Short mmCIF file of C-alpha atoms and ligand atoms in Angstrom, two decimals:
data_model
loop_
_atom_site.label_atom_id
_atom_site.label_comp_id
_atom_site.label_asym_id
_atom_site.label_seq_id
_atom_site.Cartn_x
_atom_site.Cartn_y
_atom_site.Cartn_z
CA UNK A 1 -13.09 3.88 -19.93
CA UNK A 2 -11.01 0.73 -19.68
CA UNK A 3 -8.21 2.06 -17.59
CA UNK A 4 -6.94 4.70 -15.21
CA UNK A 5 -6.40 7.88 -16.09
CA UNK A 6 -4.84 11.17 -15.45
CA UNK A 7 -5.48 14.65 -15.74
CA UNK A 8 -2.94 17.36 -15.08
CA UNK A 9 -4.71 20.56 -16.01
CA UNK A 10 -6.06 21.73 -12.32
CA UNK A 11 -2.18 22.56 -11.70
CA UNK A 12 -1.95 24.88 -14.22
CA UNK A 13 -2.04 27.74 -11.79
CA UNK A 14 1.39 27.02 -10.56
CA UNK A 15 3.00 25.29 -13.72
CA UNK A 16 1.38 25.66 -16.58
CA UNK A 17 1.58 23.44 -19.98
CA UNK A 18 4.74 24.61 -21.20
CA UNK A 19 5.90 24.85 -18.03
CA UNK A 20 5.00 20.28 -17.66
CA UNK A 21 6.47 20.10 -21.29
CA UNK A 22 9.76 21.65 -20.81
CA UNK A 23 10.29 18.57 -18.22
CA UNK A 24 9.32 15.92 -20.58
CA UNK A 25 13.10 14.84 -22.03
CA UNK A 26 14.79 14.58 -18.60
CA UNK A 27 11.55 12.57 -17.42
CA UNK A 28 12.08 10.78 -20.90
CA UNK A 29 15.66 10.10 -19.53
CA UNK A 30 14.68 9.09 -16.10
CA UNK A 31 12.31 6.60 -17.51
CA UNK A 32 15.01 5.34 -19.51
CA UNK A 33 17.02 4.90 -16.24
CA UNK A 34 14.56 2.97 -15.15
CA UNK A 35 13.90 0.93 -17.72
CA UNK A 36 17.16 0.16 -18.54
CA UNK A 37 18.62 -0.31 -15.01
CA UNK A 38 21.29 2.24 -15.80
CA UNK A 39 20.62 4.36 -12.37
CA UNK A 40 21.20 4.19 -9.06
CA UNK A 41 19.71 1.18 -6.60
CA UNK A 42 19.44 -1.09 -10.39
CA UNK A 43 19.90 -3.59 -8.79
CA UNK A 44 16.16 -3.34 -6.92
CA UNK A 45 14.40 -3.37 -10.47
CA UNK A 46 12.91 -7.02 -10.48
CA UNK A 47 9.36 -5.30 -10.50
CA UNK A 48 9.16 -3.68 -13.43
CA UNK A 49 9.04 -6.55 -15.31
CA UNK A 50 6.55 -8.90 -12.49
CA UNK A 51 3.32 -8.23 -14.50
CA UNK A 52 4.64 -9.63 -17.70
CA UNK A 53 7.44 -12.09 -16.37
CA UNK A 54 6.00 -13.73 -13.49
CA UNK A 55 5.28 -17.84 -15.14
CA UNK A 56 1.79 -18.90 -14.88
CA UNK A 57 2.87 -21.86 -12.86
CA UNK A 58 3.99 -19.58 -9.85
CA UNK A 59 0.35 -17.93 -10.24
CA UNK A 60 -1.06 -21.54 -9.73
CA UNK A 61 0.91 -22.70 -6.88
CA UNK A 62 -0.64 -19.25 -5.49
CA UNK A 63 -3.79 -20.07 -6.08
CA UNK A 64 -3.59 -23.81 -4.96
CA UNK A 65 -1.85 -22.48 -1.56
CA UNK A 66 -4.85 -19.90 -1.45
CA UNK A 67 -7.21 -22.65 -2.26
CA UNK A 68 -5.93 -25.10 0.75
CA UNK A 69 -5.63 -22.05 3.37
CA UNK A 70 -9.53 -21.17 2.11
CA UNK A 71 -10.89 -24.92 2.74
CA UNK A 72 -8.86 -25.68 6.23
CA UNK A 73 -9.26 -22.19 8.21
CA UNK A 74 -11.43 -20.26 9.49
CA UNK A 75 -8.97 -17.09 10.01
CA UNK A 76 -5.88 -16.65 7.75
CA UNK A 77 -3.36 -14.28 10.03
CA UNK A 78 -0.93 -12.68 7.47
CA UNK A 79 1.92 -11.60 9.33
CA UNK A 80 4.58 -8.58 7.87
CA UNK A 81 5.30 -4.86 8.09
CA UNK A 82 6.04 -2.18 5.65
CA UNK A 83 6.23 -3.58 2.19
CA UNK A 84 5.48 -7.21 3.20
CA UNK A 85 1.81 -5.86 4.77
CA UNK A 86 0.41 -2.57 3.09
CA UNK A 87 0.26 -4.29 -0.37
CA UNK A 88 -2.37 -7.33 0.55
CA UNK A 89 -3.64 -4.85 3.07
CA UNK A 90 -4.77 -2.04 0.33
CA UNK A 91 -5.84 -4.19 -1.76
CA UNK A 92 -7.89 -6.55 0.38
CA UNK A 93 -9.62 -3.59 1.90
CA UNK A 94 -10.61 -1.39 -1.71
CA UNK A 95 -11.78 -4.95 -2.94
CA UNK A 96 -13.84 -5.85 0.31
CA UNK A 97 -17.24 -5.68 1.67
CA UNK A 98 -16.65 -2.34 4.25
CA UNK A 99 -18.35 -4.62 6.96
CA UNK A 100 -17.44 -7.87 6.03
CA UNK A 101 -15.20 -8.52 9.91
CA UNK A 102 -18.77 -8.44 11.02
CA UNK A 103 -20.24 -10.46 8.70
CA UNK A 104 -21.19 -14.47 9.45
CA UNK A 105 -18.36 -16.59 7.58
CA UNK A 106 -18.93 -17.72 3.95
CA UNK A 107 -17.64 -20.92 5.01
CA UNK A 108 -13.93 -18.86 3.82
CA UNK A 109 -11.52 -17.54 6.01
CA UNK A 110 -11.53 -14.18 7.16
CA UNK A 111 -7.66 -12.38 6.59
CA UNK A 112 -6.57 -10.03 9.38
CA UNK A 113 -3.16 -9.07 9.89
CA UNK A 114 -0.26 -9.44 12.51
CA UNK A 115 2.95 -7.67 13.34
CA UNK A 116 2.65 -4.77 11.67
CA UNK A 117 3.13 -2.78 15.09
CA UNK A 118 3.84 -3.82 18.78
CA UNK A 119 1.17 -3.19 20.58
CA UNK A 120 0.69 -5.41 23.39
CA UNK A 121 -3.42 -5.38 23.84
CA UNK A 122 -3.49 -6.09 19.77
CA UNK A 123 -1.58 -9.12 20.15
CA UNK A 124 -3.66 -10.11 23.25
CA UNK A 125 -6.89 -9.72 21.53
CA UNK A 126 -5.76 -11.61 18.23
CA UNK A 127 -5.06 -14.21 20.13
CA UNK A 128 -7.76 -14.34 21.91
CA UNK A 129 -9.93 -13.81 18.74
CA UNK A 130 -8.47 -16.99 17.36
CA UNK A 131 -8.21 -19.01 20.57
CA UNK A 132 -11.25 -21.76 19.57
CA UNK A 133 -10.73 -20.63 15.71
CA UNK A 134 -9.34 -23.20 12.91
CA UNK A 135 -6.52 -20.38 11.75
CA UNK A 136 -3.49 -20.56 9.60
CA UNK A 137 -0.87 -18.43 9.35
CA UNK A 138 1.24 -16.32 5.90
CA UNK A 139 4.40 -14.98 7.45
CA UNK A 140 6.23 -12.79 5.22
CA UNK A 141 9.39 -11.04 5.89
CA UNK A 142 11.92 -10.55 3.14
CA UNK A 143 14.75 -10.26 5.51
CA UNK A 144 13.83 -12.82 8.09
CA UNK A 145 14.56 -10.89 10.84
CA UNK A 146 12.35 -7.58 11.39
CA UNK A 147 11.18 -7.77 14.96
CA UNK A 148 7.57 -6.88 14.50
CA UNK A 149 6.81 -10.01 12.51
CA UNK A 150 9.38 -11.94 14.30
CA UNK A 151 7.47 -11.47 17.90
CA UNK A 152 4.21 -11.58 16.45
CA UNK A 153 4.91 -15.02 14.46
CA UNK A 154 7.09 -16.61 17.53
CA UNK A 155 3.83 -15.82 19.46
CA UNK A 156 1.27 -17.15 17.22
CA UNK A 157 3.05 -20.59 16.08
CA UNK A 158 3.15 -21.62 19.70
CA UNK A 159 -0.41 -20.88 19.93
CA UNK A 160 -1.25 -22.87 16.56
CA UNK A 161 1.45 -25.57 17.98
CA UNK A 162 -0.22 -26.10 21.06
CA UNK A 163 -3.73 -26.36 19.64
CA UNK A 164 -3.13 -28.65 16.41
CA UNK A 165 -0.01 -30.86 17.74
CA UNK A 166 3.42 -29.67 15.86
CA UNK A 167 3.17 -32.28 12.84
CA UNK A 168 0.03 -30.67 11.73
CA UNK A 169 1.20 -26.74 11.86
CA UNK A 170 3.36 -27.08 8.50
CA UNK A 171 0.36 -27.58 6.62
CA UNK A 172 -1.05 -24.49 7.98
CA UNK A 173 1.83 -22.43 7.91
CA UNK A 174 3.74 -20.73 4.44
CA UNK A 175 6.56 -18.45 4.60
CA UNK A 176 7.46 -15.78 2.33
CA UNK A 177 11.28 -14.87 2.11
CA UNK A 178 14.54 -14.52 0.90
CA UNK A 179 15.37 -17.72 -0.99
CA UNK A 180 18.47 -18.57 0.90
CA UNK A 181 18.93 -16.33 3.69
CA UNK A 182 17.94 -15.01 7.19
CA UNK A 183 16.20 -16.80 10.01
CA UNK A 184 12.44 -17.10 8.26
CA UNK A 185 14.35 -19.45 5.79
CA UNK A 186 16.62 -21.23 8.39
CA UNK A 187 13.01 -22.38 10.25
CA UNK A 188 10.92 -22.78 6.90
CA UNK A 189 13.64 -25.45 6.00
CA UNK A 190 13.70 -27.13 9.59
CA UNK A 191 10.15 -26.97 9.75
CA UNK A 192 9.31 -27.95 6.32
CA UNK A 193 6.87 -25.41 5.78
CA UNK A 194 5.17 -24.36 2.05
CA UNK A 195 7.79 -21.42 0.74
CA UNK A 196 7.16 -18.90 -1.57
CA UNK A 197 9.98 -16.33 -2.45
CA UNK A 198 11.06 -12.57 -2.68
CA UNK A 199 13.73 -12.44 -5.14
CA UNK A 200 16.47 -10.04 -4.33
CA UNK A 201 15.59 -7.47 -6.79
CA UNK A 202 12.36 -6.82 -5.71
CA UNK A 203 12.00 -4.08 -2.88
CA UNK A 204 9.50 -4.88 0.04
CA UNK A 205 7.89 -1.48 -0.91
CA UNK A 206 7.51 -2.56 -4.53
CA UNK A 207 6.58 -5.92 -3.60
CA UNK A 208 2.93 -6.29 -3.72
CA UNK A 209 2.68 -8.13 -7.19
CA UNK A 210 5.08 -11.05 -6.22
CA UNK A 211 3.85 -13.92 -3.45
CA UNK A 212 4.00 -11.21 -0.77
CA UNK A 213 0.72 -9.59 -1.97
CA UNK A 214 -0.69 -12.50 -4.24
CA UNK A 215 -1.03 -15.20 -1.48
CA UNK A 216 -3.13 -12.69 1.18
CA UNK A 217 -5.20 -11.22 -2.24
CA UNK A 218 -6.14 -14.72 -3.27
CA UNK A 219 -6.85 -16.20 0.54
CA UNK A 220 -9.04 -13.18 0.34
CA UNK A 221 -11.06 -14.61 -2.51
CA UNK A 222 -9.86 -12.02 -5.16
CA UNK A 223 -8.45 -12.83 -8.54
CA UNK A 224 -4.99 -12.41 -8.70
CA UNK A 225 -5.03 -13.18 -12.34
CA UNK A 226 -6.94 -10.64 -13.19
CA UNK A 227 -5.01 -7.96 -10.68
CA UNK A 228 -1.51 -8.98 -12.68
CA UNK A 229 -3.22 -8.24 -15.91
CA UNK A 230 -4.37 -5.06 -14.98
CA UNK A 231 -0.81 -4.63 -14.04
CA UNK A 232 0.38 -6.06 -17.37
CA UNK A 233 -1.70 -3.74 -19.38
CA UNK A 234 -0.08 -0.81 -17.46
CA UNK A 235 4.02 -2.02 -17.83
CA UNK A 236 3.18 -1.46 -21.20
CA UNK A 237 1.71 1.76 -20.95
CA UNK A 238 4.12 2.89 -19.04
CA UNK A 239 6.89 1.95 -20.80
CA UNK A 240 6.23 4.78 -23.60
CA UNK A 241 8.66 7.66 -23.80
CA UNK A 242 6.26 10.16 -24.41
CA UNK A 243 3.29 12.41 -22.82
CA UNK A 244 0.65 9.67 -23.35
CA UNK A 245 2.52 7.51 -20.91
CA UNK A 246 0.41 8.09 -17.65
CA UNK A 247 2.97 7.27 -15.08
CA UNK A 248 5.70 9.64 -16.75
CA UNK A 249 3.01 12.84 -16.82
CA UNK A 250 2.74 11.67 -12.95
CA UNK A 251 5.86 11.67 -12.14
CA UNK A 252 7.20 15.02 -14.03
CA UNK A 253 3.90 16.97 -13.07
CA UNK A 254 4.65 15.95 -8.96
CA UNK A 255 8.26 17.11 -9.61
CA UNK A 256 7.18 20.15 -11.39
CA UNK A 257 5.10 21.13 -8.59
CA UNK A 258 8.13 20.49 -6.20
CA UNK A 259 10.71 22.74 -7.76
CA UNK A 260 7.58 25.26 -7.58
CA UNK A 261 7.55 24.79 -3.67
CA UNK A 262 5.27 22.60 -3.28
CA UNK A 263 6.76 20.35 -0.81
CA UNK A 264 3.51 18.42 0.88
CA UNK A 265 1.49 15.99 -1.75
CA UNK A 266 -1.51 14.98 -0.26
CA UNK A 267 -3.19 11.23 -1.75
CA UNK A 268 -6.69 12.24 -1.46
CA UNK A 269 -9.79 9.14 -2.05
CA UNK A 270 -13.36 10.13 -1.79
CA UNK A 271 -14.10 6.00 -0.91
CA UNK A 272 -13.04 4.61 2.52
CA UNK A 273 -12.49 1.65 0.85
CA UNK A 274 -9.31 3.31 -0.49
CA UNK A 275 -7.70 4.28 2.54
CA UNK A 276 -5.02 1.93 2.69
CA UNK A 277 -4.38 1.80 -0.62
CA UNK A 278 -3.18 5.66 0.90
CA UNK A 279 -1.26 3.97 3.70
CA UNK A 280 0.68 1.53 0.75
CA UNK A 281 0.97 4.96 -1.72
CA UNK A 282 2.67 6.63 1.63
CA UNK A 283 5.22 4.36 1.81
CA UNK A 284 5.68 3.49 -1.53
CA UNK A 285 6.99 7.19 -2.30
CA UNK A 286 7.99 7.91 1.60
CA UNK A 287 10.72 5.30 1.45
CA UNK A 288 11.38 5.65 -2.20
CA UNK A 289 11.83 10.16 -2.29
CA UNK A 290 12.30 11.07 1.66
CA UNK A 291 16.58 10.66 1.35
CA UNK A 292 19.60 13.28 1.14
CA UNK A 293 17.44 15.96 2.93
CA UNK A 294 15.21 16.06 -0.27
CA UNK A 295 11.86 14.35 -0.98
CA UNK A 296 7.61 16.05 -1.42
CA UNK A 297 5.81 14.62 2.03
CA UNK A 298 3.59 12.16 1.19
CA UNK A 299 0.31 12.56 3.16
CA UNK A 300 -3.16 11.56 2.78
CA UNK A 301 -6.88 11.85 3.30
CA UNK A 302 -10.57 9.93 3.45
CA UNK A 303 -12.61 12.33 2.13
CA UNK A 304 -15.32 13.37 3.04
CA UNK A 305 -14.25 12.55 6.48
CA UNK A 306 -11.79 14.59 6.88
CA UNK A 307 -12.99 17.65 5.46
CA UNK A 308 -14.00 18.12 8.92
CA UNK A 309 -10.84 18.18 10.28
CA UNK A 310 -8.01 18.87 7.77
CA UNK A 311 -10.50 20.83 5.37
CA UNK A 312 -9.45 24.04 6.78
CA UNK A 313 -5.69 23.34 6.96
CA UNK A 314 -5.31 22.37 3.23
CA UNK A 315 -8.27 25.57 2.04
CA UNK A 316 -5.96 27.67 3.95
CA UNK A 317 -3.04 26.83 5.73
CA UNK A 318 0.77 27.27 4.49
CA UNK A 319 0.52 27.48 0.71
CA UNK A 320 3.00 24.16 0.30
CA UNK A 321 0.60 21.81 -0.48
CA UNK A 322 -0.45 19.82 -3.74
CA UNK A 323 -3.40 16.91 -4.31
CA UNK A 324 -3.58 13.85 -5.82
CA UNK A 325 -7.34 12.91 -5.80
CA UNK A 326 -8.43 9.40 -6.37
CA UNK A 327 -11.49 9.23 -8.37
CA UNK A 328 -13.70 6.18 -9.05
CA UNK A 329 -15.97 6.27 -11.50
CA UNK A 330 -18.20 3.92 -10.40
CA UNK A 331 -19.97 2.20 -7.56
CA UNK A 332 -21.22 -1.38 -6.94
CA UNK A 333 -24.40 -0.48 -5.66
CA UNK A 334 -27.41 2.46 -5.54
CA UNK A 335 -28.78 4.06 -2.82
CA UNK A 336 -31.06 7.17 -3.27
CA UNK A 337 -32.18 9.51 -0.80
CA UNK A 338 -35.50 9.05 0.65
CA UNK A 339 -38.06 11.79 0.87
CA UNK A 340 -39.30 12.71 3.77
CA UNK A 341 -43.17 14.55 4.05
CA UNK A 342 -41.37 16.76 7.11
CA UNK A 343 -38.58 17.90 5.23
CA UNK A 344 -37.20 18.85 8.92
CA UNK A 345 -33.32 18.72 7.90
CA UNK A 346 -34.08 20.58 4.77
CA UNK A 347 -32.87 17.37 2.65
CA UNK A 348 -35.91 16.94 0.16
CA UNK A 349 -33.70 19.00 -2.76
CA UNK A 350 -31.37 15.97 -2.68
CA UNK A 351 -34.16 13.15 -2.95
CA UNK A 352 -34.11 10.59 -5.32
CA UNK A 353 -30.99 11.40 -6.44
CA UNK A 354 -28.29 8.58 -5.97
CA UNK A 355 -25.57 8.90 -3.03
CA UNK A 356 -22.97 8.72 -5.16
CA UNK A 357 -24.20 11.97 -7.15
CA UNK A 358 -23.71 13.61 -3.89
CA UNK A 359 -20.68 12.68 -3.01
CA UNK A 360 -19.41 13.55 -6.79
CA UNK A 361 -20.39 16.89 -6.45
CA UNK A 362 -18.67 17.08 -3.05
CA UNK A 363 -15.50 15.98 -4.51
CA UNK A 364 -15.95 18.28 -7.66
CA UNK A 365 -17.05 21.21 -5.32
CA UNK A 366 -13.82 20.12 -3.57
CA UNK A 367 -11.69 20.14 -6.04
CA UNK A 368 -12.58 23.93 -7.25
CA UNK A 369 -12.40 25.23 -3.56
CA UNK A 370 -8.62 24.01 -3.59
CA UNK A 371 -7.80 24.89 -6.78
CA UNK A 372 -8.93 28.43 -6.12
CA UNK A 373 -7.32 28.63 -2.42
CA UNK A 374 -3.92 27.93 -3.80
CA UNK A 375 -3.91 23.90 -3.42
CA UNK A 376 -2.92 22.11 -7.52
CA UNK A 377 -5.01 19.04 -8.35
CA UNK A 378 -3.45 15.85 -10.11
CA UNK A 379 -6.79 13.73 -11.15
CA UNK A 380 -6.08 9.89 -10.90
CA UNK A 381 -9.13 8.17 -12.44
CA UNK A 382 -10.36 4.61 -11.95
CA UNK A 383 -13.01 3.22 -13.65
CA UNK A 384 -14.49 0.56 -10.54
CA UNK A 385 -13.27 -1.15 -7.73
CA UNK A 386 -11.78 -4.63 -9.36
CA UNK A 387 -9.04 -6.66 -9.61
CA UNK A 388 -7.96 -5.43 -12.90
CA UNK A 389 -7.93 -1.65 -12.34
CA UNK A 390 -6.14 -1.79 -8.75
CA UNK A 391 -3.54 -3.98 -10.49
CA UNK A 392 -3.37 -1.08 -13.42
CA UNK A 393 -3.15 1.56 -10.35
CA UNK A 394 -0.36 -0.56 -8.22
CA UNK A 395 1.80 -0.62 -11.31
CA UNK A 396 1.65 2.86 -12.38
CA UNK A 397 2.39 3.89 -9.10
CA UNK A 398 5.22 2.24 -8.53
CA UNK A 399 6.32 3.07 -11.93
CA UNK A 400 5.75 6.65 -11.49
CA UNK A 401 8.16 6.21 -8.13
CA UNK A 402 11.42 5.16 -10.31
CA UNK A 403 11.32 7.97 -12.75
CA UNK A 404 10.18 10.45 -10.18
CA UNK A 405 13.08 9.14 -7.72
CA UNK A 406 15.48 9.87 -10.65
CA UNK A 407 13.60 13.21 -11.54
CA UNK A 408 13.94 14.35 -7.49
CA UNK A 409 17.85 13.12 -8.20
CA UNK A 410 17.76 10.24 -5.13
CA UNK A 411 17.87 6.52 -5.45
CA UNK A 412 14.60 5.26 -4.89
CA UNK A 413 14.99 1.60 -4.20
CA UNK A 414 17.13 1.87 -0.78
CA UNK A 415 16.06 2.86 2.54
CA UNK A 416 18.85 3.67 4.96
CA UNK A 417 17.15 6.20 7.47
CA UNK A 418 14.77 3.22 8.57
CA UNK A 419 17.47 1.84 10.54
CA UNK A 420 17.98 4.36 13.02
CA UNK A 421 15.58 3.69 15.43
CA UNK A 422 16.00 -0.21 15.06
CA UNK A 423 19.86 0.61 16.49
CA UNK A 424 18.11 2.86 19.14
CA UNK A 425 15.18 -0.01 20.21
CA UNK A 426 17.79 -2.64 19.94
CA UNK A 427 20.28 -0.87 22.69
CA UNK A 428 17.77 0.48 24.75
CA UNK A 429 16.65 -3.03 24.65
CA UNK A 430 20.41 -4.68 25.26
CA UNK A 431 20.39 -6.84 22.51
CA UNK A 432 23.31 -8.83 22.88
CA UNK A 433 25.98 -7.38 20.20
CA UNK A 434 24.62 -3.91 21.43
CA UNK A 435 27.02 -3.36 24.45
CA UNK A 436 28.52 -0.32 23.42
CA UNK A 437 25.50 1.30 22.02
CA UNK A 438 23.38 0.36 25.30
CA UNK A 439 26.09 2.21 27.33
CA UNK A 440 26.17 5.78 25.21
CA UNK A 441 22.58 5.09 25.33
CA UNK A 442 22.11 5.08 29.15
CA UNK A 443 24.61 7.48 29.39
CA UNK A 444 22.55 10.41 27.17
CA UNK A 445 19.38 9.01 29.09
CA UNK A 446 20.76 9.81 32.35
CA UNK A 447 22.23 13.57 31.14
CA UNK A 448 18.88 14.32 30.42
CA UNK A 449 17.98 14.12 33.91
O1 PA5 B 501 10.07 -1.47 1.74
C1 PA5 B 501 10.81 -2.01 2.55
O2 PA5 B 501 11.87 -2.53 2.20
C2 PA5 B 501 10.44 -2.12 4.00
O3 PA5 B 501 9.29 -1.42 4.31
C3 PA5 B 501 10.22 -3.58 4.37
O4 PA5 B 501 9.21 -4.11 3.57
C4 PA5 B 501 9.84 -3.75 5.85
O5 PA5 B 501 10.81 -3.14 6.66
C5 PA5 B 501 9.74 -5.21 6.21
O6 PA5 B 501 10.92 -5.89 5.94
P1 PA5 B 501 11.00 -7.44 5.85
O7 PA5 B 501 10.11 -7.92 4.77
O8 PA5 B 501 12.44 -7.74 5.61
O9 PA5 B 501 10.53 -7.99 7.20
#
């Protein structure tokens, strides 16, 4: 097995085969849509064609950034939210050694990440962290202005100002933005910074194979060559109109389920290096399906972890549920059990047998336990951890989101509902332009006693 795969059948309980076919022309049509930027939000389609498009020269300015950030610092803060974070941040963390923050320095910098929330001590601590560290710094905000990086990156270039001198910061800072607008530019220019850009069809959310993802991935020491021809191999396979195309039987099968009530899909991984990539799957369909009182809630899980603690709900809480279970084939390393001449924890049956084994049959015994209390399985296979696979995975994902956007009948490429609580924090916070606001705000504040 060179690629990812999927397997439908474990929903057959609640929509069987003919059931899936009988939805294969409209998601033929909504992968047309997409394809041919005939839908709604067309103009936020510059990623289907990344993988494939995206000049080799771009990829080597990438890599020569990478390459200067990896032989000047010891600590590479990225600095982003939403789509301009959970990209790197996924696929960083399914590519990394699970203790390598502990782990003496390679003589590479370590990545760790910055405004992605607003927590005070975080900020404090980072800082600290990086007080006597050689650090650079990737800010990335498409629209120049989101307040989490903002604060974060106004904080940390006065630190990196004060320690190198302000002549030497340029060469340790690169932007990543809009090519001509919003603050993030306006300073970039000023400052005369490295630049990479987000073009204006690409969605933060479906950004992670242009310089927004590339530049962390490749500070990180991971081969972002490889990860775009993963991704290559899988525009093509998902540009098929028929049932072999992976991301189409995806996107149909999670719709399928939907119109048969299933309203919660839950991203399960049985390898905690995958977690984020189930923080970046979140928002990739969150932001793309939640719209016009419509949308399946996109949730997910670490298993085995939390088998003890949201085991029970999905064996046998409110039947609304449907899984989507990450499977990896294979893992870098063995480890068997151990026997042991007491036997005391009654563990000998399992010795000599690999970890891994175990942990298969937990997922497998897993799977058939939900099946049979009610919960549908979609099986996402991936044949190892590597650059090439989560680059396959990333693109069918995404892909998946357009057709299934058009399938659930939104537009998947905007986001309005994410600015409501910006107008809330902005006049609770009397931002100047915010007069009016700040008074009807004060006003329902002080009616509620
Ligand atoms: O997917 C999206 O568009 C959002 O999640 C954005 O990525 C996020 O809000 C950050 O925006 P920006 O890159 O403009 O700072």
């Amino acid at each position: 097995m060179n690629k990812i795969d999927i397997n439908v059948s474990a929903v057959y309980k609640t929509v069987d085969a003919d059931g899936l076919k009988a939805l294969v022309p409209e998601a033929i049509k909504a992968l047309d849509t997409v394809d041919t930027a005939t839908g709604a939000g067309n103009d936020f389609l510059g990623w289907v064609n990344l993988p494939a498009a995206t000049p080799a020269s771009l990829i080597e300015d990438i890599e020569a950034t990478a390459a200067r950030l990896r032989e000047t610092c010891e600590y590479v803060v990225c600095i982003g939210i939403g789509g301009s974070y959970l990209g790197a941040k996924a696929v960083i963390e399914a590519l990394s050694d699970s203790f390598v923050a502990y782990r003496p320095s390679n003589g590479h910098p370590k990545v760790v990440f910055a405004g992605q929330n607003i927590g005070e001590d975080y900020m404090f601590e980072l800082m600290d962290l990086l007080a006597d560290k050689k650090f650079g710094i990737i800010v990335i905000s498409k629209s120049g202005t989101t307040t989490e990086p903002a604060i974060a990156f106004r904080l940390l270039k006065e630190q990196l100002e004060r320690k190198e001198g302000k002549e030497k910061v340029s060469q340790l800072i690169v932007a990543i933005t809009d090519a001509k607008k919003g603050a993030l530019r306006q300073l970039a220019t000023e400052e005369g910074y490295k630049t990479f850009v987000i073009d204006d069809n690409v969605g933060g959310r479906f950004s992670v194979l242009s310089p927004v993802g590339l530049l962390p991935i490749a500070v990180a020491g991971y081969d972002i060559k490889a990860l775009m021809a993963g991704a290559a191999e899988m525009e093509k396979i998902t540009a098929q109109p028929d049932e072999n195309n992976p991301a189409l039987v995806y996107a149909l099968t999670r719709n399928a389920l939907y119109r048969a009530g299933k309203k919660i899909e839950i991203l399960a991984n049985y390898c905690p290096k995958l977690h984020y990539f189930g923080e970046w799957w979140k928002q990739l369909y969150g932001e793309s399906e939640g719209k016009d009182g419509k949308g399946i809630f996109p949730t997910s899980v670490d298993f085995t972890t939390d088998l003890h603690s949201m085991g029970q709900w999905i064996q046998e809480g409110e039947r609304t549920v449907f899984e989507t279970v990450l499977t990896l084939q294979q893992q870098d390393h063995e480890v068997l059990v151990p026997t042991d001449n007491a036997n005391l924890d009654g563990l000998n049956f399992l010795a000599g047998k690999r970890i891994d084994q175990v942990n298969k049959m937990a997922e497998l015994g897993t799977r058939i336990a939900h099946v049979d209390g009610g919960v549908p399985n979609i099986v996402v296979s991936i044949p190892a951890l590597r650059e090439q696979y989560i680059g396959q995975l990333i693109y069918f994902f995404e892909k998946a989101c357009g057709i299934s956007g058009y399938l659930l009948g939104v537009n998947p490429f905007n986001q309005p509902g994410v600015e409501a609580y910006k107008k809330n924090m902005f006049a609770l916070l009397e931002k100047p332009g915010y007069e009016k606001e700040t008074a009807a705000m004060k006003a329902r504040l002080a009616d509620q006693g």
